[in-house]
Amino acid sequence: MNRRKFISDTAAASIIGLGGFSLNACMQPKKKHITILHTNDVHSHIDVFPKNHSRFPNLGGLARRAALVDKIRKENANTLLFDAGDIFQGTPYFNFYGGELEFKLMSMLKYDAATIGNHDFDNGIEGLYAQLPHAKFELLSANYDFSNTLMDGHTQPYKTYTLDGLKIGVYGIGIALKGLVSPQLFKETVYLDPFEIALDTERLLKTKEKCDLIICLSHLGYEYAIEENKPDDLQLAKKTNYTDLIIGGHTHTFLDKPTIVKNNNDKQTLVNQVGCFGINLGRIDFYFDNAKNRIADGVSITV
């Protein structure tokens, strides 16, 4: 779809009521506006796809994404940019530079945080550690215990941001590495139950940190068949109590707009994922009234 059309459609996208804020409230004056931008599974794709590509002709490209992010930030200074993992592996850039270029370019785009995907271990935990000096953004991982590895102390379970007087809490959740990553690559990294850790972390963000908006960066995957018995984002959304938005990755799921899921408190949680390879940029706009009730407006923008 034409990029300009996507941008123009942003204002016309359907409004999703959150936190008991009615749909009719979109006609009321909006007091505060927070924009969340996100990517996932970029897999070292930096250049635009060639014009003759069978699936993504003339799409993607980090320079285009940078221009789009810059435009949105100029429209709303209260903007955060996140990535849901699998930054590495997929083009010769990773083969030659081991992730250095990816982290440097993300830093130039001023990403605020990212979580860790399974392919980010493809050069081993030593390879990931070696690239940390090039990452001028936070790596968030709540359910990977790196205590006995080089990565100990180099990730955080969550981070909070304050924009326009609103406190936003963001935490990271990763997929089970066993079966996806060779044990000699992730070494003594301990995988903790993602549902239990998510519930503990969101509770801390809500009760201790007093966050007005809680976001999960997840690399679990959007959805799996019941017989696979694997944690996914839709299950996570149903189990949570306070998480407002789950930004997903891993399954390369192209969503035009967020999926609405009723959480454990019968409130609405948004689940979004924008495919792979930097083709799309996710955008969620949250609007808050004076009582900090909110509505959300979400689209996927083709880069």
PDB file of C-alpha atoms in Angstrom:
ATOM      1  CA  MET A   1       0.000   0.000   0.000  1.00  0.00           C
ATOM      2  CA  ASN A   2       1.190   3.519  -0.795  1.00  0.00           C
ATOM      3  CA  ARG A   3       3.055   5.072   2.118  1.00  0.00           C
ATOM      4  CA  ARG A   4       1.317   8.418   1.776  1.00  0.00           C
ATOM      5  CA  LYS A   5      -2.052   6.716   1.952  1.00  0.00           C
ATOM      6  CA  PHE A   6      -1.061   4.982   5.167  1.00  0.00           C
ATOM      7  CA  ILE A   7       0.070   8.254   6.692  1.00  0.00           C
ATOM      8  CA  SER A   8      -3.116  10.043   5.670  1.00  0.00           C
ATOM      9  CA  ASP A   9      -5.176   7.137   6.979  1.00  0.00           C
ATOM     10  CA  THR A  10      -3.616   7.465  10.440  1.00  0.00           C
ATOM     11  CA  ALA A  11      -6.022  10.204  11.422  1.00  0.00           C
ATOM     12  CA  ALA A  12      -8.970   8.171  10.150  1.00  0.00           C
ATOM     13  CA  ALA A  13      -8.025   4.874  11.786  1.00  0.00           C
ATOM     14  CA  SER A  14     -10.596   3.302  14.095  1.00  0.00           C
ATOM     15  CA  ILE A  15     -10.487   4.429  17.735  1.00  0.00           C
ATOM     16  CA  ILE A  16     -10.149   1.679  20.325  1.00  0.00           C
ATOM     17  CA  GLY A  17     -11.537   2.370  23.795  1.00  0.00           C
ATOM     18  CA  LEU A  18      -9.192   1.527  26.689  1.00  0.00           C
ATOM     19  CA  GLY A  19      -9.576   1.709  30.442  1.00  0.00           C
ATOM     20  CA  GLY A  20     -13.296   2.411  30.358  1.00  0.00           C
ATOM     21  CA  PHE A  21     -12.901   5.438  28.091  1.00  0.00           C
ATOM     22  CA  SER A  22     -15.888   5.434  25.732  1.00  0.00           C
ATOM     23  CA  LEU A  23     -15.650   5.663  21.958  1.00  0.00           C
ATOM     24  CA  ASN A  24     -17.708   8.855  22.028  1.00  0.00           C
ATOM     25  CA  ALA A  25     -14.955  10.477  24.018  1.00  0.00           C
ATOM     26  CA  CYS A  26     -12.912  10.816  20.837  1.00  0.00           C
ATOM     27  CA  MET A  27     -15.043  13.894  20.126  1.00  0.00           C
ATOM     28  CA  GLN A  28     -13.847  15.537  23.361  1.00  0.00           C
ATOM     29  CA  PRO A  29     -10.684  17.667  23.519  1.00  0.00           C
ATOM     30  CA  LYS A  30      -7.570  15.507  23.859  1.00  0.00           C
ATOM     31  CA  LYS A  31      -5.345  16.804  26.634  1.00  0.00           C
ATOM     32  CA  LYS A  32      -2.207  14.693  26.307  1.00  0.00           C
ATOM     33  CA  HIS A  33      -0.902  12.652  23.396  1.00  0.00           C
ATOM     34  CA  ILE A  34       1.726   9.872  23.527  1.00  0.00           C
ATOM     35  CA  THR A  35       2.919   8.197  20.306  1.00  0.00           C
ATOM     36  CA  ILE A  36       4.487   4.722  20.380  1.00  0.00           C
ATOM     37  CA  LEU A  37       6.444   3.633  17.292  1.00  0.00           C
ATOM     38  CA  HIS A  38       7.790   0.116  16.914  1.00  0.00           C
ATOM     39  CA  THR A  39       9.521  -2.476  14.742  1.00  0.00           C
ATOM     40  CA  ASN A  40      10.259  -6.186  15.088  1.00  0.00           C
ATOM     41  CA  ASP A  41      12.276  -8.887  13.317  1.00  0.00           C
ATOM     42  CA  VAL A  42      14.190  -6.422  11.169  1.00  0.00           C
ATOM     43  CA  HIS A  43      16.867  -9.128  10.721  1.00  0.00           C
ATOM     44  CA  SER A  44      19.704  -6.853   9.581  1.00  0.00           C
ATOM     45  CA  HIS A  45      17.696  -5.475   6.638  1.00  0.00           C
ATOM     46  CA  ILE A  46      19.111  -2.015   6.093  1.00  0.00           C
ATOM     47  CA  ASP A  47      18.614  -1.457   2.365  1.00  0.00           C
ATOM     48  CA  VAL A  48      15.402  -1.083   0.369  1.00  0.00           C
ATOM     49  CA  PHE A  49      14.247  -4.333  -1.256  1.00  0.00           C
ATOM     50  CA  PRO A  50      14.918  -4.400  -5.022  1.00  0.00           C
ATOM     51  CA  LYS A  51      12.144  -3.379  -7.394  1.00  0.00           C
ATOM     52  CA  ASN A  52      11.854  -6.914  -8.749  1.00  0.00           C
ATOM     53  CA  HIS A  53      11.563  -8.614  -5.348  1.00  0.00           C
ATOM     54  CA  SER A  54       8.725 -11.173  -5.374  1.00  0.00           C
ATOM     55  CA  ARG A  55       7.204 -10.176  -2.020  1.00  0.00           C
ATOM     56  CA  PHE A  56       8.438  -6.718  -1.042  1.00  0.00           C
ATOM     57  CA  PRO A  57       9.341  -4.786  -4.203  1.00  0.00           C
ATOM     58  CA  ASN A  58      10.895  -1.395  -3.416  1.00  0.00           C
ATOM     59  CA  LEU A  59       9.797  -1.581   0.233  1.00  0.00           C
ATOM     60  CA  GLY A  60      11.601  -1.119   3.529  1.00  0.00           C
ATOM     61  CA  GLY A  61      14.964   0.500   4.058  1.00  0.00           C
ATOM     62  CA  LEU A  62      16.366   2.086   7.190  1.00  0.00           C
ATOM     63  CA  ALA A  63      16.793   5.522   5.610  1.00  0.00           C
ATOM     64  CA  ARG A  64      13.087   5.637   4.796  1.00  0.00           C
ATOM     65  CA  ARG A  65      12.214   4.521   8.314  1.00  0.00           C
ATOM     66  CA  ALA A  66      14.467   7.235   9.733  1.00  0.00           C
ATOM     67  CA  ALA A  67      12.706   9.910   7.659  1.00  0.00           C
ATOM     68  CA  LEU A  68       9.289   8.647   8.748  1.00  0.00           C
ATOM     69  CA  VAL A  69      10.268   8.510  12.427  1.00  0.00           C
ATOM     70  CA  ASP A  70      11.702  12.007  12.211  1.00  0.00           C
ATOM     71  CA  LYS A  71       8.493  13.321  10.642  1.00  0.00           C
ATOM     72  CA  ILE A  72       6.340  11.778  13.374  1.00  0.00           C
ATOM     73  CA  ARG A  73       8.591  13.081  16.150  1.00  0.00           C
ATOM     74  CA  LYS A  74       8.269  16.592  14.729  1.00  0.00           C
ATOM     75  CA  GLU A  75       4.482  16.189  14.822  1.00  0.00           C
ATOM     76  CA  ASN A  76       4.570  14.938  18.426  1.00  0.00           C
ATOM     77  CA  ALA A  77       7.609  15.398  20.649  1.00  0.00           C
ATOM     78  CA  ASN A  78       6.127  12.877  23.114  1.00  0.00           C
ATOM     79  CA  THR A  79       7.125   9.875  21.013  1.00  0.00           C
ATOM     80  CA  LEU A  80       8.913   6.641  21.966  1.00  0.00           C
ATOM     81  CA  LEU A  81      10.518   4.143  19.557  1.00  0.00           C
ATOM     82  CA  PHE A  82      10.906   0.437  20.428  1.00  0.00           C
ATOM     83  CA  ASP A  83      11.964  -2.869  18.862  1.00  0.00           C
ATOM     84  CA  ALA A  84      10.685  -6.341  19.779  1.00  0.00           C
ATOM     85  CA  GLY A  85      13.794  -8.372  18.964  1.00  0.00           C
ATOM     86  CA  ASP A  86      15.583 -10.326  16.229  1.00  0.00           C
ATOM     87  CA  ILE A  87      17.614  -7.293  15.296  1.00  0.00           C
ATOM     88  CA  PHE A  88      20.408  -9.538  13.988  1.00  0.00           C
ATOM     89  CA  GLN A  89      20.788 -12.160  11.235  1.00  0.00           C
ATOM     90  CA  GLY A  90      19.419 -12.094   7.715  1.00  0.00           C
ATOM     91  CA  THR A  91      21.753 -10.140   5.414  1.00  0.00           C
ATOM     92  CA  PRO A  92      25.504  -9.943   4.741  1.00  0.00           C
ATOM     93  CA  TYR A  93      25.660  -6.869   6.979  1.00  0.00           C
ATOM     94  CA  PHE A  94      25.363  -9.172   9.974  1.00  0.00           C
ATOM     95  CA  ASN A  95      27.785 -11.717   8.495  1.00  0.00           C
ATOM     96  CA  PHE A  96      30.464  -9.043   8.048  1.00  0.00           C
ATOM     97  CA  TYR A  97      29.865  -6.726  11.011  1.00  0.00           C
ATOM     98  CA  GLY A  98      28.285  -9.023  13.613  1.00  0.00           C
ATOM     99  CA  GLY A  99      25.551  -6.589  14.621  1.00  0.00           C
ATOM    100  CA  GLU A 100      27.710  -3.481  14.992  1.00  0.00           C
ATOM    101  CA  LEU A 101      26.051  -1.685  12.076  1.00  0.00           C
ATOM    102  CA  GLU A 102      22.533  -2.586  13.234  1.00  0.00           C
ATOM    103  CA  PHE A 103      23.119  -1.228  16.745  1.00  0.00           C
ATOM    104  CA  LYS A 104      24.854   1.905  15.460  1.00  0.00           C
ATOM    105  CA  LEU A 105      22.019   2.712  13.066  1.00  0.00           C
ATOM    106  CA  MET A 106      19.336   2.045  15.680  1.00  0.00           C
ATOM    107  CA  SER A 107      21.238   4.401  17.980  1.00  0.00           C
ATOM    108  CA  MET A 108      21.244   7.054  15.245  1.00  0.00           C
ATOM    109  CA  LEU A 109      17.466   6.645  14.964  1.00  0.00           C
ATOM    110  CA  LYS A 110      17.342   7.150  18.743  1.00  0.00           C
ATOM    111  CA  TYR A 111      15.518   3.959  19.628  1.00  0.00           C
ATOM    112  CA  ASP A 112      14.505   4.130  23.270  1.00  0.00           C
ATOM    113  CA  ALA A 113      14.641   0.380  24.001  1.00  0.00           C
ATOM    114  CA  ALA A 114      14.569  -3.096  22.489  1.00  0.00           C
ATOM    115  CA  THR A 115      14.082  -6.605  23.763  1.00  0.00           C
ATOM    116  CA  ILE A 116      16.205  -9.614  22.804  1.00  0.00           C
ATOM    117  CA  GLY A 117      15.135 -12.159  20.199  1.00  0.00           C
ATOM    118  CA  ASN A 118      16.465 -15.662  19.674  1.00  0.00           C
ATOM    119  CA  HIS A 119      18.481 -14.643  16.587  1.00  0.00           C
ATOM    120  CA  ASP A 120      20.270 -11.996  18.599  1.00  0.00           C
ATOM    121  CA  PHE A 121      22.252 -14.922  20.072  1.00  0.00           C
ATOM    122  CA  ASP A 122      23.398 -16.144  16.634  1.00  0.00           C
ATOM    123  CA  ASN A 123      26.988 -15.023  17.256  1.00  0.00           C
ATOM    124  CA  GLY A 124      26.788 -16.382  20.769  1.00  0.00           C
ATOM    125  CA  ILE A 125      26.326 -14.472  23.976  1.00  0.00           C
ATOM    126  CA  GLU A 126      29.887 -13.216  23.496  1.00  0.00           C
ATOM    127  CA  GLY A 127      28.895 -11.771  20.121  1.00  0.00           C
ATOM    128  CA  LEU A 128      25.906  -9.960  21.616  1.00  0.00           C
ATOM    129  CA  TYR A 129      28.020  -8.640  24.475  1.00  0.00           C
ATOM    130  CA  ALA A 130      30.682  -7.378  22.050  1.00  0.00           C
ATOM    131  CA  GLN A 131      28.145  -5.126  20.317  1.00  0.00           C
ATOM    132  CA  LEU A 132      26.782  -3.482  23.481  1.00  0.00           C
ATOM    133  CA  PRO A 133      29.047  -0.404  23.214  1.00  0.00           C
ATOM    134  CA  HIS A 134      27.299   0.439  19.946  1.00  0.00           C
ATOM    135  CA  ALA A 135      23.791   0.344  21.455  1.00  0.00           C
ATOM    136  CA  LYS A 136      22.796   3.752  22.828  1.00  0.00           C
ATOM    137  CA  PHE A 137      19.427   2.378  23.884  1.00  0.00           C
ATOM    138  CA  GLU A 138      18.222   0.051  26.621  1.00  0.00           C
ATOM    139  CA  LEU A 139      18.039  -3.729  26.240  1.00  0.00           C
ATOM    140  CA  LEU A 140      15.027  -4.891  28.263  1.00  0.00           C
ATOM    141  CA  SER A 141      14.716  -8.518  29.318  1.00  0.00           C
ATOM    142  CA  ALA A 142      12.734  -9.565  32.384  1.00  0.00           C
ATOM    143  CA  ASN A 143      12.658 -13.348  31.916  1.00  0.00           C
ATOM    144  CA  TYR A 144      16.232 -14.081  30.800  1.00  0.00           C
ATOM    145  CA  ASP A 145      18.446 -14.518  33.855  1.00  0.00           C
ATOM    146  CA  PHE A 146      21.952 -13.583  32.718  1.00  0.00           C
ATOM    147  CA  SER A 147      23.515 -13.846  36.186  1.00  0.00           C
ATOM    148  CA  ASN A 148      26.154 -16.406  35.190  1.00  0.00           C
ATOM    149  CA  THR A 149      27.000 -14.888  31.804  1.00  0.00           C
ATOM    150  CA  LEU A 150      28.853 -11.954  30.263  1.00  0.00           C
ATOM    151  CA  MET A 151      25.508 -10.169  29.891  1.00  0.00           C
ATOM    152  CA  ASP A 152      24.966  -9.935  33.650  1.00  0.00           C
ATOM    153  CA  GLY A 153      24.129  -6.339  34.524  1.00  0.00           C
ATOM    154  CA  HIS A 154      23.839  -5.224  30.900  1.00  0.00           C
ATOM    155  CA  THR A 155      20.084  -5.594  30.574  1.00  0.00           C
ATOM    156  CA  GLN A 156      17.205  -4.315  32.663  1.00  0.00           C
ATOM    157  CA  PRO A 157      13.849  -6.003  33.281  1.00  0.00           C
ATOM    158  CA  TYR A 158      12.045  -2.724  32.661  1.00  0.00           C
ATOM    159  CA  LYS A 159      12.492   1.007  32.217  1.00  0.00           C
ATOM    160  CA  THR A 160      10.205   3.961  32.870  1.00  0.00           C
ATOM    161  CA  TYR A 161       9.848   7.129  30.810  1.00  0.00           C
ATOM    162  CA  THR A 162       8.054  10.351  31.752  1.00  0.00           C
ATOM    163  CA  LEU A 163       6.495  12.319  28.902  1.00  0.00           C
ATOM    164  CA  ASP A 164       4.231  15.326  29.417  1.00  0.00           C
ATOM    165  CA  GLY A 165       3.692  14.362  33.056  1.00  0.00           C
ATOM    166  CA  LEU A 166       2.692  10.787  32.178  1.00  0.00           C
ATOM    167  CA  LYS A 167       4.765   7.815  33.352  1.00  0.00           C
ATOM    168  CA  ILE A 168       5.235   4.976  30.853  1.00  0.00           C
ATOM    169  CA  GLY A 169       6.625   1.628  32.006  1.00  0.00           C
ATOM    170  CA  VAL A 170       8.153  -0.768  29.461  1.00  0.00           C
ATOM    171  CA  TYR A 171       9.339  -4.333  30.088  1.00  0.00           C
ATOM    172  CA  GLY A 172      10.812  -7.100  27.910  1.00  0.00           C
ATOM    173  CA  ILE A 173       9.818 -10.760  27.580  1.00  0.00           C
ATOM    174  CA  GLY A 174      11.747 -13.340  25.520  1.00  0.00           C
ATOM    175  CA  ILE A 175      11.008 -16.722  23.969  1.00  0.00           C
ATOM    176  CA  ALA A 176      12.374 -20.052  25.265  1.00  0.00           C
ATOM    177  CA  LEU A 177      15.824 -20.472  23.707  1.00  0.00           C
ATOM    178  CA  LYS A 178      16.018 -24.251  23.978  1.00  0.00           C
ATOM    179  CA  GLY A 179      15.243 -25.772  20.595  1.00  0.00           C
ATOM    180  CA  LEU A 180      15.759 -22.462  18.796  1.00  0.00           C
ATOM    181  CA  VAL A 181      19.321 -21.608  19.800  1.00  0.00           C
ATOM    182  CA  SER A 182      22.231 -23.941  20.309  1.00  0.00           C
ATOM    183  CA  PRO A 183      23.087 -24.191  24.045  1.00  0.00           C
ATOM    184  CA  GLN A 184      26.711 -23.254  23.403  1.00  0.00           C
ATOM    185  CA  LEU A 185      25.477 -19.915  22.069  1.00  0.00           C
ATOM    186  CA  PHE A 186      23.296 -18.818  24.990  1.00  0.00           C
ATOM    187  CA  LYS A 187      25.525 -20.563  27.570  1.00  0.00           C
ATOM    188  CA  GLU A 188      24.125 -20.347  31.130  1.00  0.00           C
ATOM    189  CA  THR A 189      21.262 -17.985  30.350  1.00  0.00           C
ATOM    190  CA  VAL A 190      18.273 -19.163  32.410  1.00  0.00           C
ATOM    191  CA  TYR A 191      14.806 -18.908  30.891  1.00  0.00           C
ATOM    192  CA  LEU A 192      12.090 -17.913  33.363  1.00  0.00           C
ATOM    193  CA  ASP A 193       8.361 -18.467  32.867  1.00  0.00           C
ATOM    194  CA  PRO A 194       7.195 -15.518  30.728  1.00  0.00           C
ATOM    195  CA  PHE A 195       3.681 -15.357  32.160  1.00  0.00           C
ATOM    196  CA  GLU A 196       4.812 -15.348  35.792  1.00  0.00           C
ATOM    197  CA  ILE A 197       7.521 -12.774  35.138  1.00  0.00           C
ATOM    198  CA  ALA A 198       5.173 -10.546  33.125  1.00  0.00           C
ATOM    199  CA  LEU A 199       2.596 -10.537  35.925  1.00  0.00           C
ATOM    200  CA  ASP A 200       5.241  -9.728  38.537  1.00  0.00           C
ATOM    201  CA  THR A 201       6.777  -6.968  36.415  1.00  0.00           C
ATOM    202  CA  GLU A 202       3.549  -5.263  35.401  1.00  0.00           C
ATOM    203  CA  ARG A 203       2.384  -5.306  39.036  1.00  0.00           C
ATOM    204  CA  LEU A 204       5.605  -3.589  40.079  1.00  0.00           C
ATOM    205  CA  LEU A 205       5.217  -1.005  37.314  1.00  0.00           C
ATOM    206  CA  LYS A 206       1.637  -0.300  38.361  1.00  0.00           C
ATOM    207  CA  THR A 207       1.897  -0.330  42.155  1.00  0.00           C
ATOM    208  CA  LYS A 208       5.464   0.759  42.882  1.00  0.00           C
ATOM    209  CA  GLU A 209       6.359   2.856  39.845  1.00  0.00           C
ATOM    210  CA  LYS A 210       2.794   4.260  39.497  1.00  0.00           C
ATOM    211  CA  CYS A 211       2.839   4.040  35.696  1.00  0.00           C
ATOM    212  CA  ASP A 212       0.007   5.524  33.678  1.00  0.00           C
ATOM    213  CA  LEU A 213       0.759   3.318  30.653  1.00  0.00           C
ATOM    214  CA  ILE A 214       2.418  -0.132  30.638  1.00  0.00           C
ATOM    215  CA  ILE A 215       3.963  -1.683  27.534  1.00  0.00           C
ATOM    216  CA  CYS A 216       5.477  -5.136  26.996  1.00  0.00           C
ATOM    217  CA  LEU A 217       8.112  -5.742  24.323  1.00  0.00           C
ATOM    218  CA  SER A 218       7.577  -9.424  23.582  1.00  0.00           C
ATOM    219  CA  HIS A 219       9.456 -11.890  21.411  1.00  0.00           C
ATOM    220  CA  LEU A 220       7.133 -14.794  22.231  1.00  0.00           C
ATOM    221  CA  GLY A 221       5.213 -14.802  18.952  1.00  0.00           C
ATOM    222  CA  TYR A 222       1.686 -13.651  18.123  1.00  0.00           C
ATOM    223  CA  GLU A 223      -0.244 -16.955  18.265  1.00  0.00           C
ATOM    224  CA  TYR A 224       0.338 -20.723  18.140  1.00  0.00           C
ATOM    225  CA  ALA A 225      -1.962 -23.686  17.684  1.00  0.00           C
ATOM    226  CA  ILE A 226      -3.277 -25.117  20.958  1.00  0.00           C
ATOM    227  CA  GLU A 227      -1.477 -28.404  20.402  1.00  0.00           C
ATOM    228  CA  GLU A 228       1.885 -26.608  20.259  1.00  0.00           C
ATOM    229  CA  ASN A 229       1.448 -25.595  23.912  1.00  0.00           C
ATOM    230  CA  LYS A 230       3.683 -22.541  23.581  1.00  0.00           C
ATOM    231  CA  PRO A 231       3.259 -19.149  25.269  1.00  0.00           C
ATOM    232  CA  ASP A 232       2.205 -16.411  22.856  1.00  0.00           C
ATOM    233  CA  ASP A 233       1.162 -12.777  22.935  1.00  0.00           C
ATOM    234  CA  LEU A 234      -2.568 -13.434  22.800  1.00  0.00           C
ATOM    235  CA  GLN A 235      -2.345 -15.726  25.833  1.00  0.00           C
ATOM    236  CA  LEU A 236      -0.130 -13.204  27.602  1.00  0.00           C
ATOM    237  CA  ALA A 237      -2.675 -10.440  27.010  1.00  0.00           C
ATOM    238  CA  LYS A 238      -5.458 -12.562  28.546  1.00  0.00           C
ATOM    239  CA  LYS A 239      -3.399 -13.259  31.668  1.00  0.00           C
ATOM    240  CA  THR A 240      -2.176  -9.742  32.383  1.00  0.00           C
ATOM    241  CA  ASN A 241      -3.863  -7.234  34.687  1.00  0.00           C
ATOM    242  CA  TYR A 242      -2.204  -3.915  33.895  1.00  0.00           C
ATOM    243  CA  THR A 243      -0.403  -4.197  30.543  1.00  0.00           C
ATOM    244  CA  ASP A 244      -1.980  -1.827  28.018  1.00  0.00           C
ATOM    245  CA  LEU A 245       0.033  -2.719  24.916  1.00  0.00           C
ATOM    246  CA  ILE A 246       2.033  -5.778  23.836  1.00  0.00           C
ATOM    247  CA  ILE A 247       4.455  -5.072  20.995  1.00  0.00           C
ATOM    248  CA  GLY A 248       5.290  -8.480  19.560  1.00  0.00           C
ATOM    249  CA  GLY A 249       7.801 -10.251  17.373  1.00  0.00           C
ATOM    250  CA  HIS A 250       9.161 -13.647  16.298  1.00  0.00           C
ATOM    251  CA  THR A 251       6.257 -14.944  14.151  1.00  0.00           C
ATOM    252  CA  HIS A 252       6.605 -12.231  11.457  1.00  0.00           C
ATOM    253  CA  THR A 253       2.884 -11.522  11.740  1.00  0.00           C
ATOM    254  CA  PHE A 254       1.673  -8.622   9.584  1.00  0.00           C
ATOM    255  CA  LEU A 255      -1.157  -6.807  11.359  1.00  0.00           C
ATOM    256  CA  ASP A 256      -2.799  -3.741   9.806  1.00  0.00           C
ATOM    257  CA  LYS A 257      -3.993  -2.645  13.235  1.00  0.00           C
ATOM    258  CA  PRO A 258      -3.708  -3.957  16.800  1.00  0.00           C
ATOM    259  CA  THR A 259      -5.717  -6.934  18.030  1.00  0.00           C
ATOM    260  CA  ILE A 260      -7.925  -6.157  21.033  1.00  0.00           C
ATOM    261  CA  VAL A 261      -7.839  -8.755  23.832  1.00  0.00           C
ATOM    262  CA  LYS A 262      -9.748  -8.729  27.130  1.00  0.00           C
ATOM    263  CA  ASN A 263      -7.255  -9.115  29.961  1.00  0.00           C
ATOM    264  CA  ASN A 264      -7.666 -10.808  33.345  1.00  0.00           C
ATOM    265  CA  ASN A 265      -9.488  -7.713  34.641  1.00  0.00           C
ATOM    266  CA  ASP A 266     -11.863  -7.700  31.659  1.00  0.00           C
ATOM    267  CA  LYS A 267     -10.167  -4.581  30.313  1.00  0.00           C
ATOM    268  CA  GLN A 268      -8.765  -4.141  26.840  1.00  0.00           C
ATOM    269  CA  THR A 269      -5.138  -4.852  25.958  1.00  0.00           C
ATOM    270  CA  LEU A 270      -3.724  -4.133  22.514  1.00  0.00           C
ATOM    271  CA  VAL A 271      -1.476  -6.676  20.786  1.00  0.00           C
ATOM    272  CA  ASN A 272       0.448  -5.500  17.736  1.00  0.00           C
ATOM    273  CA  GLN A 273       3.137  -6.826  15.389  1.00  0.00           C
ATOM    274  CA  VAL A 274       4.296  -5.374  12.073  1.00  0.00           C
ATOM    275  CA  GLY A 275       5.693  -8.330  10.138  1.00  0.00           C
ATOM    276  CA  CYS A 276       9.422  -8.376   9.487  1.00  0.00           C
ATOM    277  CA  PHE A 277      12.450  -6.923   7.670  1.00  0.00           C
ATOM    278  CA  GLY A 278      11.586  -3.281   8.387  1.00  0.00           C
ATOM    279  CA  ILE A 279       8.761  -3.294   5.856  1.00  0.00           C
ATOM    280  CA  ASN A 280       6.343  -1.607   8.264  1.00  0.00           C
ATOM    281  CA  LEU A 281       6.527   0.784  11.176  1.00  0.00           C
ATOM    282  CA  GLY A 282       3.934   0.306  13.895  1.00  0.00           C
ATOM    283  CA  ARG A 283       2.259   3.381  15.333  1.00  0.00           C
ATOM    284  CA  ILE A 284      -0.028   3.543  18.367  1.00  0.00           C
ATOM    285  CA  ASP A 285      -1.327   6.909  19.586  1.00  0.00           C
ATOM    286  CA  PHE A 286      -2.619   7.173  23.157  1.00  0.00           C
ATOM    287  CA  TYR A 287      -4.692  10.172  24.215  1.00  0.00           C
ATOM    288  CA  PHE A 288      -5.241  11.001  27.895  1.00  0.00           C
ATOM    289  CA  ASP A 289      -7.829  13.276  29.482  1.00  0.00           C
ATOM    290  CA  ASN A 290      -7.318  15.152  32.765  1.00  0.00           C
ATOM    291  CA  ALA A 291      -8.314  12.044  34.742  1.00  0.00           C
ATOM    292  CA  LYS A 292      -5.717  10.004  32.810  1.00  0.00           C
ATOM    293  CA  ASN A 293      -8.373   7.957  31.062  1.00  0.00           C
ATOM    294  CA  ARG A 294      -7.210   7.063  27.593  1.00  0.00           C
ATOM    295  CA  ILE A 295      -8.077   6.025  24.086  1.00  0.00           C
ATOM    296  CA  ALA A 296      -5.803   4.476  21.492  1.00  0.00           C
ATOM    297  CA  ASP A 297      -5.503   4.758  17.743  1.00  0.00           C
ATOM    298  CA  GLY A 298      -3.293   2.213  15.966  1.00  0.00           C
ATOM    299  CA  VAL A 299      -2.062   1.543  12.428  1.00  0.00           C
ATOM    300  CA  SER A 300       0.771  -0.116  10.547  1.00  0.00           C
ATOM    301  CA  ILE A 301       2.616   2.262   8.197  1.00  0.00           C
ATOM    302  CA  THR A 302       4.430   0.902   5.165  1.00  0.00           C
ATOM    303  CA  VAL A 303       7.979   2.247   5.037  1.00  0.00           C
TER     304      VAL A 303
END
